[in-house]
DNA sequence: CATATTTAAGATAAAAATATCTTTTTTATA
DNA sequence: TATAAAAAAGATATTTTTATCTTAAATATG
């Protein structure tokens, strides 16, 4: 469903949501280690999220990655689309070019209700929501 | 969600369900063209499905691929697991090693109901079911 | 039984995804 | 203002997935 890269991106963003702040920025290696993702690779991914303003970064001493207030409102789907592109998540199960309710592929009816439900949640759920969920002990930060 | 390979496998199996029979076997190129999949590649995939008894084949003149009666009862999930393996379809959204209701990853609660619903349908739906659906004009054979 | 047809199997190639390495730029602070 | 710390950018490498090519084995039929 998600590429490895997007999984890393979500883990890292969530890790920032829980552990960083404007005056407690995190350097790459302190993000990579706890979420168990190769350092150089997550660096690239964070760079690209930062360029798209989904997270923030500053260079130099005391620099690092962090979230600004407004970025806690980033939706999970924003991250997915920024990394994997819109096509991937919206493509039909069999990758039919034009699969929709009028011209449904053979698996369309098996999944479309659930797929829409999941997509809606990904569009509504923010990093803050997930952070709160974690703080309440209802889920664990992924390793 | 599915690898390209499994998409091809499902398309080809469905094509066989709709168009072949024990005395109307289809040769590789007559399967590859209509479902729009590279001939040599779908050949390999069909070989492997045949080894696992999900479809049938015979060599030589008048040979080809086809389904036996019982093979119309193949579940879509059987094909998925035969090609992609059980792990891939059952892995959690973030690929946490041990993600379950007791130790849920941060996205677990967003998707588990829907994911279970989809998985159940994939386990219950047979090639015959999908063939009937197509014959009734309710969905189209994927290209 | 020879031949043509067809899948099976094995080897190789190409493309995409994942990962790393090196150099450059920015910036805080001593 | 020199230095060290840190991300940014660019280049390269590795691995996995997807795809092709070649040879071998099986089988129907003249």
Tab-separated table of C-alpha atoms (C1' of nucleotides) in Angstrom:
chain	number	residue	atom	x	y	z
A	1	UNK	CA	0.000	0.000	0.000
A	2	UNK	CA	2.764	2.432	1.020
A	3	UNK	CA	6.322	2.446	-0.307
A	4	UNK	CA	9.100	1.863	2.175
A	5	UNK	CA	10.040	5.470	1.703
A	6	UNK	CA	6.649	6.756	2.794
A	7	UNK	CA	6.694	4.480	5.816
A	8	UNK	CA	10.015	6.015	6.810
A	9	UNK	CA	8.641	9.489	6.184
A	10	UNK	CA	5.629	8.907	8.417
A	11	UNK	CA	7.720	7.357	11.180
A	12	UNK	CA	10.182	10.236	11.119
A	13	UNK	CA	7.488	12.915	11.050
A	14	UNK	CA	5.739	11.274	13.953
A	15	UNK	CA	9.001	10.999	15.832
A	16	UNK	CA	9.477	14.728	15.347
A	17	UNK	CA	5.926	15.428	16.462
A	18	UNK	CA	6.519	13.588	19.698
A	19	UNK	CA	10.123	14.534	20.436
A	20	UNK	CA	11.048	17.825	18.820
A	21	UNK	CA	10.083	21.436	19.152
A	22	UNK	CA	11.224	24.772	17.800
A	23	UNK	CA	13.845	24.951	20.555
A	24	UNK	CA	14.686	21.288	20.637
A	25	UNK	CA	15.629	20.413	17.114
A	26	UNK	CA	16.801	16.930	16.281
A	27	UNK	CA	19.810	16.061	14.151
A	28	UNK	CA	19.525	13.337	11.572
A	29	UNK	CA	21.282	10.647	13.530
A	30	UNK	CA	19.025	11.185	16.534
A	31	UNK	CA	16.024	10.577	14.343
A	32	UNK	CA	17.405	7.703	12.280
A	33	UNK	CA	18.501	5.526	15.180
A	34	UNK	CA	15.272	5.289	17.215
A	35	UNK	CA	13.051	4.722	14.209
A	36	UNK	CA	15.510	2.227	12.780
A	37	UNK	CA	16.011	3.718	9.333
A	38	UNK	CA	19.330	4.268	7.508
A	39	UNK	CA	20.661	7.676	8.412
A	40	UNK	CA	21.667	8.900	4.946
A	41	UNK	CA	18.386	7.746	3.515
A	42	UNK	CA	16.126	9.381	6.076
A	43	UNK	CA	18.209	12.504	5.603
A	44	UNK	CA	17.175	12.658	1.966
A	45	UNK	CA	13.554	12.031	2.824
A	46	UNK	CA	13.488	14.733	5.483
A	47	UNK	CA	15.095	17.160	3.069
A	48	UNK	CA	12.306	16.617	0.613
A	49	UNK	CA	9.595	16.937	3.278
A	50	UNK	CA	11.223	20.149	4.389
A	51	UNK	CA	11.294	21.563	0.864
A	52	UNK	CA	7.564	20.892	0.738
A	53	UNK	CA	7.053	22.616	4.069
A	54	UNK	CA	5.655	19.591	5.812
A	55	UNK	CA	8.463	19.756	8.355
A	56	UNK	CA	11.102	22.384	9.153
A	57	UNK	CA	14.864	22.411	9.337
A	58	UNK	CA	17.753	24.755	9.996
A	59	UNK	CA	21.428	24.218	9.262
A	60	UNK	CA	24.453	24.780	11.394
A	61	UNK	CA	25.087	24.356	15.087
A	62	UNK	CA	21.898	23.932	17.127
A	63	UNK	CA	20.213	23.159	13.860
A	64	UNK	CA	18.206	20.113	12.958
A	65	UNK	CA	14.695	19.071	12.090
A	66	UNK	CA	11.541	20.022	13.940
A	67	UNK	CA	7.896	20.906	13.479
A	68	UNK	CA	6.406	24.352	13.565
A	69	UNK	CA	3.048	24.790	15.285
A	70	UNK	CA	1.071	24.697	12.066
A	71	UNK	CA	2.920	21.584	10.907
A	72	UNK	CA	1.309	19.524	13.650
A	73	UNK	CA	-1.789	19.889	11.513
A	74	UNK	CA	-0.153	18.065	8.605
A	75	UNK	CA	-2.392	15.225	7.488
A	76	UNK	CA	-0.952	11.744	7.032
A	77	UNK	CA	-2.226	11.822	3.472
A	78	UNK	CA	-0.148	14.972	2.827
A	79	UNK	CA	2.984	12.991	3.636
A	80	UNK	CA	1.863	10.038	1.542
A	81	UNK	CA	1.149	12.208	-1.464
A	82	UNK	CA	4.336	14.223	-1.054
A	83	UNK	CA	6.468	11.096	-1.118
A	84	UNK	CA	4.634	8.484	-3.175
A	85	UNK	CA	2.615	10.838	-5.323
A	86	UNK	CA	-1.158	10.945	-5.603
A	87	UNK	CA	-1.361	8.269	-8.245
A	88	UNK	CA	-0.043	5.417	-6.197
A	89	UNK	CA	-2.483	5.688	-3.322
A	90	UNK	CA	-5.427	6.308	-5.621
A	91	UNK	CA	-4.635	3.633	-8.175
A	92	UNK	CA	-7.014	0.727	-8.444
A	93	UNK	CA	-6.155	-2.709	-7.113
A	94	UNK	CA	-5.316	-4.014	-10.559
A	95	UNK	CA	-3.811	-0.752	-11.852
A	96	UNK	CA	-6.497	-0.285	-14.454
A	97	UNK	CA	-6.099	3.113	-16.003
A	98	UNK	CA	-9.688	4.123	-15.617
A	99	UNK	CA	-11.290	2.130	-12.883
A	100	UNK	CA	-14.291	3.773	-11.293
A	101	UNK	CA	-17.861	2.999	-10.388
A	102	UNK	CA	-18.990	3.290	-14.017
A	103	UNK	CA	-16.191	1.116	-15.355
A	104	UNK	CA	-15.112	-1.006	-12.406
A	105	UNK	CA	-12.312	-3.528	-12.530
A	106	UNK	CA	-13.054	-6.990	-11.273
A	107	UNK	CA	-11.899	-6.284	-7.743
A	108	UNK	CA	-13.351	-2.801	-7.477
A	109	UNK	CA	-16.538	-3.789	-5.671
A	110	UNK	CA	-14.592	-5.877	-3.180
A	111	UNK	CA	-12.653	-2.984	-1.793
A	112	UNK	CA	-13.974	0.405	-2.727
A	113	UNK	CA	-16.008	1.047	0.424
A	114	UNK	CA	-13.118	0.144	2.712
A	115	UNK	CA	-10.585	1.908	0.545
A	116	UNK	CA	-12.583	5.112	0.666
A	117	UNK	CA	-12.944	4.803	4.408
A	118	UNK	CA	-9.199	4.400	4.864
A	119	UNK	CA	-8.395	7.247	2.508
A	120	UNK	CA	-10.784	9.532	4.331
A	121	UNK	CA	-9.101	8.771	7.640
A	122	UNK	CA	-5.668	9.401	6.164
A	123	UNK	CA	-6.952	12.734	4.919
A	124	UNK	CA	-8.409	13.709	8.265
A	125	UNK	CA	-5.833	12.440	10.718
A	126	UNK	CA	-3.072	14.871	11.671
A	127	UNK	CA	0.328	14.352	13.219
A	128	UNK	CA	-1.079	15.946	16.356
A	129	UNK	CA	-3.879	13.383	16.490
A	130	UNK	CA	-1.392	10.557	16.297
A	131	UNK	CA	0.909	12.217	18.806
A	132	UNK	CA	-1.965	12.459	21.288
A	133	UNK	CA	-2.851	8.841	20.644
A	134	UNK	CA	0.714	7.852	21.460
A	135	UNK	CA	0.891	10.076	24.556
A	136	UNK	CA	-2.248	8.402	25.850
A	137	UNK	CA	-0.519	5.048	25.522
A	138	UNK	CA	-2.965	3.895	22.865
A	139	UNK	CA	-0.324	3.139	20.283
A	140	UNK	CA	3.437	2.864	20.074
A	141	UNK	CA	5.964	4.841	18.132
A	142	UNK	CA	7.122	2.560	15.360
A	143	UNK	CA	10.606	1.103	15.283
B	1	UNK	CA	-0.969	-3.219	-1.741
B	2	UNK	CA	-0.309	-5.846	-4.426
B	3	UNK	CA	2.915	-6.231	-6.384
B	4	UNK	CA	2.721	-5.791	-10.124
B	5	UNK	CA	3.347	-9.483	-10.424
B	6	UNK	CA	0.296	-10.414	-8.389
B	7	UNK	CA	-1.841	-8.010	-10.398
B	8	UNK	CA	-0.725	-9.783	-13.541
B	9	UNK	CA	-1.393	-13.145	-11.919
B	10	UNK	CA	-4.940	-12.181	-10.969
B	11	UNK	CA	-5.678	-10.707	-14.390
B	12	UNK	CA	-4.373	-13.803	-16.153
B	13	UNK	CA	-6.224	-16.227	-13.886
B	14	UNK	CA	-9.424	-14.294	-14.391
B	15	UNK	CA	-8.871	-14.240	-18.124
B	16	UNK	CA	-8.526	-18.012	-18.027
B	17	UNK	CA	-11.650	-18.332	-15.893
B	18	UNK	CA	-13.653	-16.409	-18.436
B	19	UNK	CA	-12.110	-17.659	-21.682
B	20	UNK	CA	-10.580	-21.086	-21.286
B	21	UNK	CA	-11.731	-24.585	-20.574
B	22	UNK	CA	-10.273	-28.071	-20.490
B	23	UNK	CA	-10.845	-28.343	-24.252
B	24	UNK	CA	-10.077	-24.753	-25.092
B	25	UNK	CA	-6.654	-24.144	-23.708
B	26	UNK	CA	-4.969	-20.810	-24.276
B	27	UNK	CA	-1.366	-20.323	-25.350
B	28	UNK	CA	0.723	-17.686	-23.645
B	29	UNK	CA	0.493	-15.074	-26.347
B	30	UNK	CA	-3.300	-15.296	-26.416
B	31	UNK	CA	-3.356	-14.500	-22.722
B	32	UNK	CA	-0.637	-11.862	-22.646
B	33	UNK	CA	-2.044	-9.665	-25.414
B	34	UNK	CA	-5.588	-9.076	-24.117
B	35	UNK	CA	-4.543	-8.433	-20.540
B	36	UNK	CA	-1.686	-6.232	-21.703
B	37	UNK	CA	1.186	-7.921	-19.916
B	38	UNK	CA	4.613	-8.844	-21.350
B	39	UNK	CA	4.435	-12.320	-22.807
B	40	UNK	CA	7.648	-13.762	-21.402
B	41	UNK	CA	6.846	-12.406	-17.988
B	42	UNK	CA	3.305	-13.704	-17.741
B	43	UNK	CA	4.668	-17.041	-18.951
B	44	UNK	CA	6.855	-17.256	-15.875
B	45	UNK	CA	4.035	-16.272	-13.587
B	46	UNK	CA	1.657	-18.836	-15.078
B	47	UNK	CA	4.329	-21.501	-14.737
B	48	UNK	CA	4.574	-20.829	-11.062
B	49	UNK	CA	0.800	-20.776	-10.562
B	50	UNK	CA	0.648	-24.071	-12.401
B	51	UNK	CA	3.319	-25.640	-10.183
B	52	UNK	CA	1.199	-24.645	-7.225
B	53	UNK	CA	-1.897	-26.163	-8.809
B	54	UNK	CA	-3.840	-22.936	-8.924
B	55	UNK	CA	-4.123	-23.236	-12.693
B	56	UNK	CA	-3.352	-26.056	-15.164
B	57	UNK	CA	-1.179	-26.416	-18.228
B	58	UNK	CA	-0.125	-28.949	-20.807
B	59	UNK	CA	2.750	-28.769	-23.273
B	60	UNK	CA	2.867	-29.484	-26.951
B	61	UNK	CA	0.397	-28.945	-29.771
B	62	UNK	CA	-3.112	-28.166	-28.521
B	63	UNK	CA	-1.514	-27.406	-25.212
B	64	UNK	CA	-1.766	-24.253	-23.185
B	65	UNK	CA	-3.161	-22.946	-19.943
B	66	UNK	CA	-6.636	-23.540	-18.567
B	67	UNK	CA	-8.579	-24.102	-15.379
B	68	UNK	CA	-9.887	-27.407	-14.108
B	69	UNK	CA	-13.338	-27.473	-12.527
B	70	UNK	CA	-12.013	-27.310	-8.978
B	71	UNK	CA	-9.698	-24.450	-9.864
B	72	UNK	CA	-12.644	-22.140	-10.377
B	73	UNK	CA	-12.915	-22.308	-6.601
B	74	UNK	CA	-9.472	-20.767	-6.155
B	75	UNK	CA	-9.712	-17.796	-3.807
B	76	UNK	CA	-8.153	-14.480	-4.824
B	77	UNK	CA	-6.151	-14.608	-1.608
B	78	UNK	CA	-4.660	-17.955	-2.705
B	79	UNK	CA	-3.179	-16.232	-5.744
B	80	UNK	CA	-1.957	-13.281	-3.701
B	81	UNK	CA	-0.232	-15.508	-1.182
B	82	UNK	CA	1.212	-17.794	-3.844
B	83	UNK	CA	2.853	-14.873	-5.618
B	84	UNK	CA	3.567	-12.201	-3.017
B	85	UNK	CA	3.783	-14.460	0.007
B	86	UNK	CA	1.689	-14.242	3.137
B	87	UNK	CA	3.881	-11.668	4.835
B	88	UNK	CA	3.349	-8.845	2.409
B	89	UNK	CA	-0.429	-8.787	2.536
B	90	UNK	CA	-0.503	-9.247	6.304
B	91	UNK	CA	2.227	-6.760	7.153
B	92	UNK	CA	1.229	-3.671	9.051
B	93	UNK	CA	1.003	-0.259	7.391
B	94	UNK	CA	4.344	0.818	8.805
B	95	UNK	CA	5.987	-2.612	8.575
B	96	UNK	CA	6.346	-2.934	12.319
B	97	UNK	CA	7.476	-6.432	13.121
B	98	UNK	CA	4.879	-7.085	15.736
B	99	UNK	CA	1.938	-4.837	15.192
B	100	UNK	CA	-1.312	-6.136	16.646
B	101	UNK	CA	-4.142	-4.997	18.858
B	102	UNK	CA	-2.020	-5.342	21.996
B	103	UNK	CA	0.949	-3.509	20.534
B	104	UNK	CA	-0.508	-1.367	17.757
B	105	UNK	CA	1.553	0.898	15.532
B	106	UNK	CA	0.407	4.457	15.185
B	107	UNK	CA	-1.713	3.804	12.133
B	108	UNK	CA	-3.131	0.487	13.264
B	109	UNK	CA	-6.416	1.847	14.593
B	110	UNK	CA	-6.971	3.844	11.424
B	111	UNK	CA	-7.125	0.856	9.162
B	112	UNK	CA	-7.506	-2.450	10.934
B	113	UNK	CA	-11.282	-2.754	10.596
B	114	UNK	CA	-11.211	-2.018	6.892
B	115	UNK	CA	-8.111	-4.088	6.311
B	116	UNK	CA	-9.720	-7.090	7.950
B	117	UNK	CA	-12.847	-6.593	5.891
B	118	UNK	CA	-10.871	-6.512	2.655
B	119	UNK	CA	-8.779	-9.525	3.619
B	120	UNK	CA	-11.886	-11.501	4.468
B	121	UNK	CA	-13.368	-10.754	1.061
B	122	UNK	CA	-10.156	-11.744	-0.685
B	123	UNK	CA	-10.272	-15.027	1.233
B	124	UNK	CA	-13.863	-15.704	0.343
B	125	UNK	CA	-14.102	-14.562	-3.253
B	126	UNK	CA	-13.380	-17.187	-5.908
B	127	UNK	CA	-12.448	-16.903	-9.556
B	128	UNK	CA	-15.917	-18.232	-10.325
B	129	UNK	CA	-17.511	-15.421	-8.319
B	130	UNK	CA	-15.571	-12.832	-10.283
B	131	UNK	CA	-16.289	-14.595	-13.562
B	132	UNK	CA	-20.020	-14.458	-12.825
B	133	UNK	CA	-19.741	-10.814	-11.904
B	134	UNK	CA	-18.109	-10.119	-15.239
B	135	UNK	CA	-20.628	-12.205	-17.190
B	136	UNK	CA	-23.418	-10.187	-15.603
B	137	UNK	CA	-21.790	-7.035	-16.891
B	138	UNK	CA	-21.117	-5.778	-13.387
B	139	UNK	CA	-17.388	-5.380	-13.911
B	140	UNK	CA	-14.895	-5.455	-16.730
B	141	UNK	CA	-11.982	-7.728	-17.429
B	142	UNK	CA	-8.929	-5.653	-16.719
B	143	UNK	CA	-6.581	-4.521	-19.457
C	1	DC	C1'	8.916	-41.904	-35.522
C	2	DA	C1'	9.880	-37.130	-37.153
C	3	DT	C1'	8.269	-32.681	-36.735
C	4	DA	C1'	6.120	-28.745	-35.117
C	5	DT	C1'	4.046	-26.731	-31.159
C	6	DT	C1'	3.926	-25.642	-26.769
C	7	DT	C1'	5.237	-25.084	-21.749
C	8	DA	C1'	9.420	-25.395	-18.416
C	9	DA	C1'	13.604	-23.956	-16.851
C	10	DG	C1'	17.667	-21.411	-16.551
C	11	DA	C1'	20.381	-17.453	-17.508
C	12	DT	C1'	20.681	-12.773	-18.319
C	13	DA	C1'	19.233	-7.859	-18.735
C	14	DA	C1'	16.888	-3.569	-17.667
C	15	DA	C1'	14.516	-0.591	-14.668
C	16	DA	C1'	13.068	1.022	-10.301
C	17	DA	C1'	13.600	1.391	-5.464
C	18	DT	C1'	16.547	1.741	-1.721
C	19	DA	C1'	20.854	3.197	0.273
C	20	DT	C1'	25.393	5.451	0.698
C	21	DC	C1'	29.186	8.640	-0.051
C	22	DT	C1'	31.216	13.131	-0.989
C	23	DT	C1'	31.142	17.906	-1.413
C	24	DT	C1'	28.866	22.311	-0.640
C	25	DT	C1'	26.328	25.695	1.884
C	26	DT	C1'	24.575	27.706	5.992
C	27	DT	C1'	24.920	29.332	10.600
C	28	DA	C1'	25.868	29.683	15.662
C	29	DT	C1'	29.385	30.904	18.682
C	30	DA	C1'	34.049	31.205	20.634
D	1	DT	C1'	36.122	36.275	11.722
D	2	DA	C1'	37.593	31.437	12.016
D	3	DT	C1'	35.767	27.167	13.251
D	4	DA	C1'	32.831	23.499	13.873
D	5	DA	C1'	28.242	21.740	13.371
D	6	DA	C1'	24.648	20.759	10.752
D	7	DA	C1'	21.468	20.263	6.604
D	8	DA	C1'	21.449	20.433	1.270
D	9	DA	C1'	22.754	18.778	-2.930
D	10	DG	C1'	24.779	15.867	-6.164
D	11	DA	C1'	26.886	11.620	-7.513
D	12	DT	C1'	27.263	6.853	-7.066
D	13	DA	C1'	26.279	2.115	-5.464
D	14	DT	C1'	23.407	-1.788	-4.166
D	15	DT	C1'	19.323	-4.477	-4.107
D	16	DT	C1'	14.920	-5.790	-5.644
D	17	DT	C1'	11.551	-6.026	-9.029
D	18	DT	C1'	10.310	-6.490	-13.535
D	19	DA	C1'	11.313	-8.259	-18.044
D	20	DT	C1'	13.598	-10.860	-21.762
D	21	DC	C1'	16.251	-14.358	-24.141
D	22	DT	C1'	17.836	-19.013	-24.934
D	23	DT	C1'	17.708	-23.805	-24.524
D	24	DA	C1'	15.371	-28.017	-22.957
D	25	DA	C1'	11.537	-31.118	-22.358
D	26	DA	C1'	6.975	-32.787	-23.464
D	27	DT	C1'	3.304	-34.072	-26.546
D	28	DA	C1'	-0.078	-34.257	-30.428
D	29	DT	C1'	-0.355	-35.536	-35.062
D	30	DG	C1'	0.934	-36.590	-39.923
